[in-house]
Short mmCIF file of C-alpha atoms in Angstrom, two decimals:
data_model
loop_
_atom_site.label_atom_id
_atom_site.label_comp_id
_atom_site.label_asym_id
_atom_site.label_seq_id
_atom_site.Cartn_x
_atom_site.Cartn_y
_atom_site.Cartn_z
CA MET A 1114 110.96 0.93 56.38
CA SER A 1115 108.74 0.77 59.62
CA THR A 1116 110.05 -0.90 62.19
CA THR A 1117 108.21 -3.40 64.64
CA ILE A 1118 110.41 -3.33 67.43
CA SER A 1119 109.13 -1.23 70.10
CA SER A 1120 110.91 2.07 71.28
CA ARG A 1121 109.48 2.30 74.38
CA CYS A 1122 110.94 0.60 77.60
CA ALA A 1123 109.77 -1.81 79.82
CA ALA A 1124 108.87 0.58 82.63
CA CYS A 1125 106.97 3.05 80.14
CA LYS A 1126 105.48 -0.16 78.48
CA TYR A 1127 104.14 -0.86 81.79
CA LEU A 1128 103.11 2.80 82.47
CA ARG A 1129 101.58 2.95 79.41
CA ARG A 1130 103.01 6.23 78.65
CA ARG A 1131 105.21 7.29 75.75
CA CYS A 1132 109.05 6.66 76.31
CA PRO A 1133 110.60 9.90 76.05
CA PRO A 1134 114.55 10.28 74.89
CA ASP A 1135 115.53 11.30 78.13
CA CYS A 1136 113.76 8.07 80.38
CA ILE A 1137 115.32 7.94 83.36
CA PHE A 1138 114.14 4.00 83.28
CA SER A 1139 115.28 3.01 79.82
CA PRO A 1140 119.61 2.39 79.94
CA TYR A 1141 117.96 0.08 83.05
CA PHE A 1142 114.56 -1.77 82.39
CA PRO A 1143 115.03 -2.65 78.18
CA SER A 1144 111.70 -3.84 76.75
CA ASN A 1145 113.10 -7.43 76.58
CA ASP A 1146 112.80 -8.25 79.95
CA PRO A 1147 109.42 -7.07 81.48
CA GLN A 1148 109.43 -8.90 84.76
CA ARG A 1149 112.48 -6.67 86.05
CA PHE A 1150 110.59 -4.03 86.02
CA ALA A 1151 107.10 -5.08 87.15
CA CYS A 1152 109.21 -6.87 90.15
CA VAL A 1153 110.38 -3.45 91.25
CA HIS A 1154 107.32 -1.37 90.82
CA ARG A 1155 105.42 -4.05 92.42
CA ILE A 1156 107.69 -3.57 95.81
CA TYR A 1157 109.39 0.37 95.36
CA GLY A 1158 106.54 1.86 92.75
CA ALA A 1159 107.43 3.69 89.69
CA SER A 1160 108.59 6.61 91.49
CA ASN A 1161 110.49 5.92 94.66
CA VAL A 1162 112.64 3.64 91.93
CA GLY A 1163 112.79 6.60 89.39
CA LYS A 1164 114.11 9.03 92.61
CA MET A 1165 116.38 6.17 93.70
CA ILE A 1166 118.27 6.31 90.03
CA GLN A 1167 117.98 10.37 89.88
CA GLN A 1168 120.00 10.74 92.85
CA THR A 1169 122.76 8.44 91.86
CA PRO A 1170 126.02 9.72 89.71
CA THR A 1171 125.38 7.95 86.37
CA GLU A 1172 128.17 5.61 86.78
CA MET A 1173 126.40 4.07 89.45
CA ARG A 1174 122.79 3.21 88.19
CA ALA A 1175 122.72 0.26 86.83
CA GLN A 1176 123.63 -1.25 90.07
CA VAL A 1177 121.03 0.12 91.97
CA ALA A 1178 118.55 -0.99 89.09
CA ASP A 1179 120.66 -4.47 89.59
CA SER A 1180 120.21 -4.17 93.79
CA LEU A 1181 116.39 -2.88 93.47
CA TYR A 1182 115.60 -5.85 91.39
CA PHE A 1183 117.58 -8.35 93.14
CA GLU A 1184 115.81 -7.30 96.80
CA SER A 1185 112.40 -6.77 95.16
CA ARG A 1186 112.51 -10.42 93.91
CA CYS A 1187 113.15 -11.36 97.31
CA ARG A 1188 110.56 -9.79 98.56
CA ILE A 1189 108.27 -10.98 96.32
CA GLN A 1190 109.37 -14.93 97.20
CA ASP A 1191 109.32 -14.42 100.48
CA PRO A 1192 106.58 -11.54 101.62
CA VAL A 1193 107.37 -11.82 105.14
CA TYR A 1194 111.71 -11.61 105.16
CA GLY A 1195 112.48 -10.62 102.07
CA CYS A 1196 116.54 -10.61 101.36
CA VAL A 1197 117.07 -10.58 105.25
CA GLY A 1198 116.32 -13.96 105.19
CA ILE A 1199 119.32 -14.70 103.01
CA ILE A 1200 120.96 -11.93 105.56
CA SER A 1201 120.28 -14.22 108.55
CA LEU A 1202 121.08 -17.62 106.99
CA LEU A 1203 124.57 -16.13 106.22
CA HIS A 1204 125.20 -15.33 109.39
CA LEU A 1205 124.03 -18.61 110.46
CA GLN A 1206 126.35 -20.00 107.87
CA ILE A 1207 129.04 -18.22 109.54
CA HIS A 1208 128.35 -18.74 112.76
CA ASN A 1209 128.60 -22.92 111.99
CA ALA A 1210 131.62 -22.33 110.05
CA GLU A 1211 133.56 -20.67 112.45
CA SER A 1212 132.59 -23.05 115.20
CA GLU A 1213 133.52 -26.17 113.01
CA LEU A 1214 136.78 -24.35 112.45
CA ALA A 1215 137.33 -23.80 116.11
CA LYS A 1216 136.99 -27.74 116.74
CA VAL A 1217 139.48 -28.60 113.67
CA LYS A 1218 142.19 -26.53 114.94
CA ALA A 1219 141.67 -27.91 118.52
CA GLN A 1220 142.09 -31.56 117.34
CA ILE A 1221 144.74 -30.15 115.32
CA ALA A 1222 146.45 -28.61 118.60
CA PHE A 1223 145.64 -31.74 120.35
CA LEU A 1224 147.10 -33.95 117.86
CA ASN A 1225 150.31 -31.62 117.98
CA SER A 1226 150.73 -31.82 121.38
CA ASP A 1227 150.56 -35.06 121.52
CA ALA A 1228 152.99 -36.07 118.99
CA ASN A 1229 154.97 -33.43 120.93
CA GLN A 1230 154.83 -35.22 124.25
CA GLU A 1231 155.36 -38.50 122.85
CA LEU A 1232 158.92 -37.42 121.44
CA SER A 1233 160.13 -36.03 124.54
CA PHE A 1234 159.07 -39.72 126.11
CA ARG A 1235 161.09 -41.50 123.66
CA PRO A 1236 165.30 -41.97 124.73
CA GLN A 1237 167.58 -40.53 122.78
CA LEU A 1238 169.83 -43.25 120.76
CA GLU A 1239 173.37 -42.74 119.87
CA GLY A 1240 174.05 -42.12 116.16
CA HIS A 1241 170.30 -42.39 115.68
CA SER A 1242 167.97 -39.46 114.95
CA ILE A 1243 164.48 -39.77 116.11
CA VAL A 1244 162.87 -38.90 113.05
CA ASN A 1245 165.14 -41.58 111.13
CA ASN A 1246 163.72 -44.48 113.85
CA LEU A 1247 160.05 -43.00 113.23
CA CYS A 1248 160.67 -43.62 109.86
CA THR A 1249 161.92 -47.20 109.59
CA GLY A 1250 159.01 -48.28 112.32
CA GLN A 1251 161.69 -49.65 114.57
CA SER A 1252 160.76 -50.46 118.40
CA SER A 1253 162.59 -48.49 121.52
CA VAL A 1254 163.34 -52.68 122.40
CA GLU A 1255 165.12 -52.93 119.36
CA GLN A 1256 166.74 -49.85 118.99
CA GLN A 1257 168.31 -50.15 122.56
CA GLN A 1258 169.32 -53.87 121.19
CA ILE A 1259 171.39 -51.77 118.23
CA ALA A 1260 173.19 -49.14 120.55
CA SER A 1261 174.35 -51.84 122.64
CA SER A 1262 175.70 -53.94 120.20
CA THR A 1263 177.01 -50.90 118.22
CA ILE A 1264 179.07 -49.79 121.35
CA HIS A 1265 179.77 -53.58 122.79
CA GLY A 1266 180.32 -55.78 120.02
CA PRO A 1267 177.08 -58.34 118.61
CA LEU A 1268 175.60 -60.11 121.48
CA MET B 1392 103.81 -4.25 120.33
CA SER B 1393 101.81 -1.32 121.27
CA SER B 1394 99.06 0.01 119.81
CA SER B 1395 99.08 4.14 119.84
CA SER B 1396 95.56 4.66 117.91
CA SER B 1397 95.02 6.56 121.35
CA TYR B 1398 93.78 10.08 121.28
CA ASN B 1399 96.77 11.13 122.74
CA SER B 1400 99.28 9.50 120.77
CA PRO B 1401 99.10 9.21 117.00
CA CYS B 1402 101.63 6.45 115.80
CA ALA B 1403 105.31 7.97 113.60
CA ALA B 1404 103.09 6.64 110.28
CA CYS B 1405 100.80 9.03 111.12
CA LYS B 1406 102.50 11.39 112.91
CA PHE B 1407 105.15 11.48 109.40
CA LEU B 1408 102.06 11.58 107.48
CA ARG B 1409 100.19 14.27 109.28
CA ARG B 1410 96.82 12.74 109.46
CA LYS B 1411 94.43 11.55 112.46
CA CYS B 1412 95.66 8.04 114.10
CA MET B 1413 92.70 6.07 113.51
CA PRO B 1414 91.82 2.99 115.91
CA GLY B 1415 93.05 -0.31 113.64
CA CYS B 1416 95.32 1.83 111.96
CA ILE B 1417 97.38 -1.03 110.12
CA PHE B 1418 100.92 1.10 110.69
CA ALA B 1419 100.34 1.75 114.55
CA PRO B 1420 101.27 -2.00 116.19
CA TYR B 1421 104.28 -1.56 114.33
CA PHE B 1422 105.54 2.30 114.56
CA PRO B 1423 105.63 3.32 118.15
CA PRO B 1424 106.02 7.16 118.19
CA GLU B 1425 108.90 6.83 120.27
CA GLU B 1426 110.77 5.68 116.93
CA PRO B 1427 110.14 8.21 114.01
CA GLN B 1428 113.39 7.35 112.30
CA LYS B 1429 112.19 3.43 111.81
CA PHE B 1430 108.73 4.91 109.22
CA ALA B 1431 110.56 7.40 107.76
CA ASN B 1432 112.98 5.28 106.30
CA VAL B 1433 110.45 2.88 105.29
CA HIS B 1434 108.64 5.78 103.74
CA LYS B 1435 111.41 7.12 101.87
CA ILE B 1436 112.06 3.63 100.20
CA PHE B 1437 108.98 1.67 100.11
CA GLY B 1438 106.12 4.13 100.64
CA ALA B 1439 103.00 4.27 102.75
CA SER B 1440 100.88 2.72 100.25
CA ASN B 1441 103.32 -0.31 99.16
CA VAL B 1442 103.72 -0.88 102.98
CA THR B 1443 100.14 -0.97 103.19
CA LYS B 1444 99.59 -3.06 100.67
CA LEU B 1445 102.38 -5.55 101.54
CA LEU B 1446 101.14 -5.85 105.21
CA ASN B 1447 97.57 -6.15 104.13
CA GLU B 1448 98.81 -9.35 102.17
CA LEU B 1449 100.01 -10.80 105.42
CA LEU B 1450 98.35 -12.47 108.28
CA PRO B 1451 98.27 -10.76 111.29
CA HIS B 1452 100.98 -12.63 112.93
CA GLN B 1453 103.39 -12.26 110.25
CA ARG B 1454 103.78 -8.43 109.88
CA GLU B 1455 105.55 -7.69 112.82
CA ASP B 1456 108.86 -9.97 111.38
CA ALA B 1457 107.36 -7.89 107.79
CA VAL B 1458 108.22 -4.26 109.00
CA ASN B 1459 111.13 -4.86 110.64
CA SER B 1460 112.76 -6.82 107.73
CA LEU B 1461 111.22 -3.95 105.57
CA ALA B 1462 112.74 -1.43 108.72
CA TYR B 1463 116.39 -3.55 108.18
CA GLU B 1464 116.08 -3.41 104.43
CA ALA B 1465 115.37 0.62 104.06
CA GLU B 1466 117.79 1.83 106.83
CA ALA B 1467 120.35 -0.75 104.69
CA ARG B 1468 119.55 1.28 101.07
CA VAL B 1469 119.59 4.78 103.27
CA ARG B 1470 123.26 4.03 104.66
CA ASP B 1471 124.37 2.69 101.22
CA PRO B 1472 121.93 4.29 98.31
CA VAL B 1473 123.38 1.91 95.64
CA TYR B 1474 123.73 -1.61 96.80
CA GLY B 1475 121.38 -1.86 99.81
CA CYS B 1476 120.95 -5.08 101.44
CA VAL B 1477 123.00 -6.81 98.53
CA GLY B 1478 126.30 -4.88 99.63
CA ALA B 1479 125.67 -6.81 103.26
CA ILE B 1480 124.57 -9.97 101.12
CA SER B 1481 128.25 -9.89 98.90
CA PHE B 1482 130.47 -9.33 102.01
CA LEU B 1483 128.73 -12.04 104.29
CA GLN B 1484 128.99 -14.61 101.18
CA ARG B 1485 132.58 -13.42 101.07
CA GLN B 1486 133.14 -14.17 104.42
CA VAL B 1487 131.52 -17.88 103.88
CA GLN B 1488 133.80 -18.37 101.37
CA ARG B 1489 136.97 -17.26 103.34
CA LEU B 1490 135.97 -19.56 106.00
CA GLN B 1491 134.48 -22.45 103.35
CA LYS B 1492 138.22 -22.61 102.48
CA GLU B 1493 140.57 -22.21 105.44
CA LEU B 1494 137.94 -25.16 106.74
CA ASP B 1495 138.93 -27.06 103.99
CA THR B 1496 142.80 -26.47 104.79
CA ALA B 1497 142.27 -26.59 108.36
CA ASN B 1498 140.83 -30.17 107.07
CA ALA B 1499 143.88 -31.34 104.76
CA ASP B 1500 146.37 -30.74 107.79
CA LEU B 1501 144.22 -32.36 110.26
CA ILE B 1502 144.21 -35.73 107.86
CA ARG B 1503 147.93 -34.61 106.90
CA TYR B 1504 149.02 -35.39 110.66
CA ALA B 1505 146.88 -37.88 111.19
CA CYS B 1506 147.95 -39.73 108.15
CA ASN B 1507 151.77 -38.79 107.73
CA GLY B 1508 153.23 -41.62 110.77
CA ILE B 1509 153.46 -39.22 113.21
CA PRO B 1510 152.15 -41.44 116.34
CA SER B 1511 149.23 -40.02 118.34
CA SER B 1512 146.32 -42.30 119.94
CA ALA B 1513 143.94 -39.74 118.32
CA ALA B 1514 144.94 -42.17 115.26
CA ILE B 1515 144.55 -45.97 116.97
CA PRO B 1516 140.96 -47.39 115.72
CA GLY B 1517 138.44 -47.47 118.31
CA SER B 1518 140.38 -44.53 120.71
CA ASN B 1519 138.05 -42.10 122.04
CA ASN B 1520 139.15 -39.13 119.87
CA PRO B 1521 138.88 -39.95 116.24
CA VAL B 1522 140.37 -37.70 113.50
CA GLN B 1523 137.36 -36.50 111.58
CA PRO B 1524 137.94 -34.05 109.04
CA VAL B 1525 134.21 -31.38 109.27
CA THR B 1526 133.04 -30.28 106.47
CA LEU B 1527 130.34 -27.35 106.69
CA ARG B 1528 127.31 -28.52 106.61
CA GLN B 1529 125.61 -25.96 104.98
CA ARG B 1530 127.56 -24.51 101.78
CA ALA B 1531 126.49 -21.37 100.62
CA ALA B 1532 124.66 -21.21 97.32
CA PRO B 1533 125.47 -18.78 94.92
CA LEU B 1534 122.87 -16.05 94.66
CA GLU B 1535 121.28 -15.58 91.57
CA PHE B 1536 121.91 -11.76 90.08
CA GLY B 1537 121.50 -11.09 86.34
CA GLY B 1538 122.63 -7.62 85.01
CA VAL B 1539 120.75 -5.44 83.00
CA GLY B 1540 119.90 -7.59 79.89
CA ARG B 1541 120.42 -10.94 81.97
CA PRO B 1542 116.69 -12.41 83.14
CA ILE B 1543 117.01 -14.37 86.09
CA GLY B 1544 116.29 -18.10 85.64
CA ASN B 1545 118.69 -18.24 82.65
CA GLU B 1546 120.08 -21.88 82.69
CA GLY B 1547 123.47 -20.71 82.85
CA GLY B 1548 123.43 -17.64 83.83
CA GLY B 1549 123.34 -18.15 87.73
CA ALA B 1550 126.26 -16.00 89.85
CA PHE B 1551 127.59 -14.37 92.29
CA TYR B 1552 126.87 -10.62 92.96
CA GLN B 1553 129.85 -8.88 92.20
CA ALA B 1554 129.46 -5.93 94.29
CA PRO B 1555 132.63 -4.58 94.99
CA LEU B 1556 133.45 -4.33 98.97
CA PRO B 1557 132.44 -1.24 100.80
CA PRO B 1558 135.41 1.24 101.44
CA TYR B 1559 134.01 0.80 105.22
CA PRO B 1560 133.60 -2.03 107.99
CA PHE B 1561 130.36 -3.77 107.52
CA PRO B 1562 128.30 -1.01 108.42
CA TYR B 1563 124.96 -2.57 108.85
CA PRO B 1564 122.79 -2.59 111.77
CA PRO B 1565 122.50 -6.23 113.44
CA LEU B 1566 119.57 -7.75 112.21
CA PRO B 1567 116.16 -6.73 114.36
CA TRP B 1568 115.57 -10.22 116.09
CA ASN B 1569 117.74 -13.11 117.51
CA ASP B 1570 119.87 -14.99 114.61
CA SER B 1571 119.57 -18.29 116.11
CA PHE B 1572 116.23 -18.72 115.15
CA GLY B 1573 114.58 -22.40 115.41
CA GLY B 1574 111.55 -22.03 112.97
CA ASP B 1575 111.75 -21.27 109.17
CA PHE B 1576 112.63 -18.00 108.58
CA ASN B 1577 110.97 -18.26 104.82
CA GLY B 1578 107.91 -16.80 106.67
CA GLY B 1579 106.19 -16.16 103.61
CA GLY B 1580 107.21 -20.00 102.00
CA GLY B 1581 109.58 -18.27 99.30
CA ASN B 1582 112.56 -20.15 98.69
CA MET B 1583 115.35 -18.51 96.61
#
């Protein structure tokens, strides 16, 4: 039974050569994704890609191929900056996020110190905690009247 | 940017390639002889002829930035032969995510402070210091990164590149230009 499926990897198809059994490219450039090898070849060249894969331990070679593909795609889409443009953008995002975080923290610190200041000026009432007063929403005048009536009897 | 295609000093590229540095050498303005490692890295990763092709496709005013970004990528790849610049991108994306979470938490705290009855002039309408939660204006878009057999552009396939963290502090050199660029950094007009 003859097979109609090509046994050559995308790299060997692109390079128009026979695909040997120990082809360095074939595990990472399958024939169903010709664009992948075309991109890396355009930016790095076949022999550089082959060298970089060859010099890496086998268990890391897939990551090498993936990262080379990513970088070559970035370079094709942005010939001036490549993936360094993305790094610049991320630096900018980090800078913006840090500034905004500092602003929010400053606002929280302001609110915190403002709340503490108000609490420290409020007179202490006998038998009433400050928190209870805040929860009931009583004004300080009402609280003083209640305090007086408690001590001295109703007005 | 200085031209080194003179009788006295060939550019770093022509020195490396052991050839005569002719007037009009395409490498000379960008690879001065004082920086031999720059061309050595670029040559190792990209190759001289690929760099020539890339530069020839660009306008002259774009070439310096292109060479600097190629040199940056090449150095990153020499330092990290497995992930290259992608390692840096993963690291920075994680930082952005972490900061976004911190910002969300801080905003939630701020809203709680403002709305949970703690008296403050900041909560009074029309005050000089209104409480305003801040959001990160530019959320980092997740980068599409297909593995083997997963073509990029697959509608449901976009995902962060899950590179493991390098075992050392961020090793990448600072960018070769000021980060606070005013113009577009997609000089080639490309978008991810």
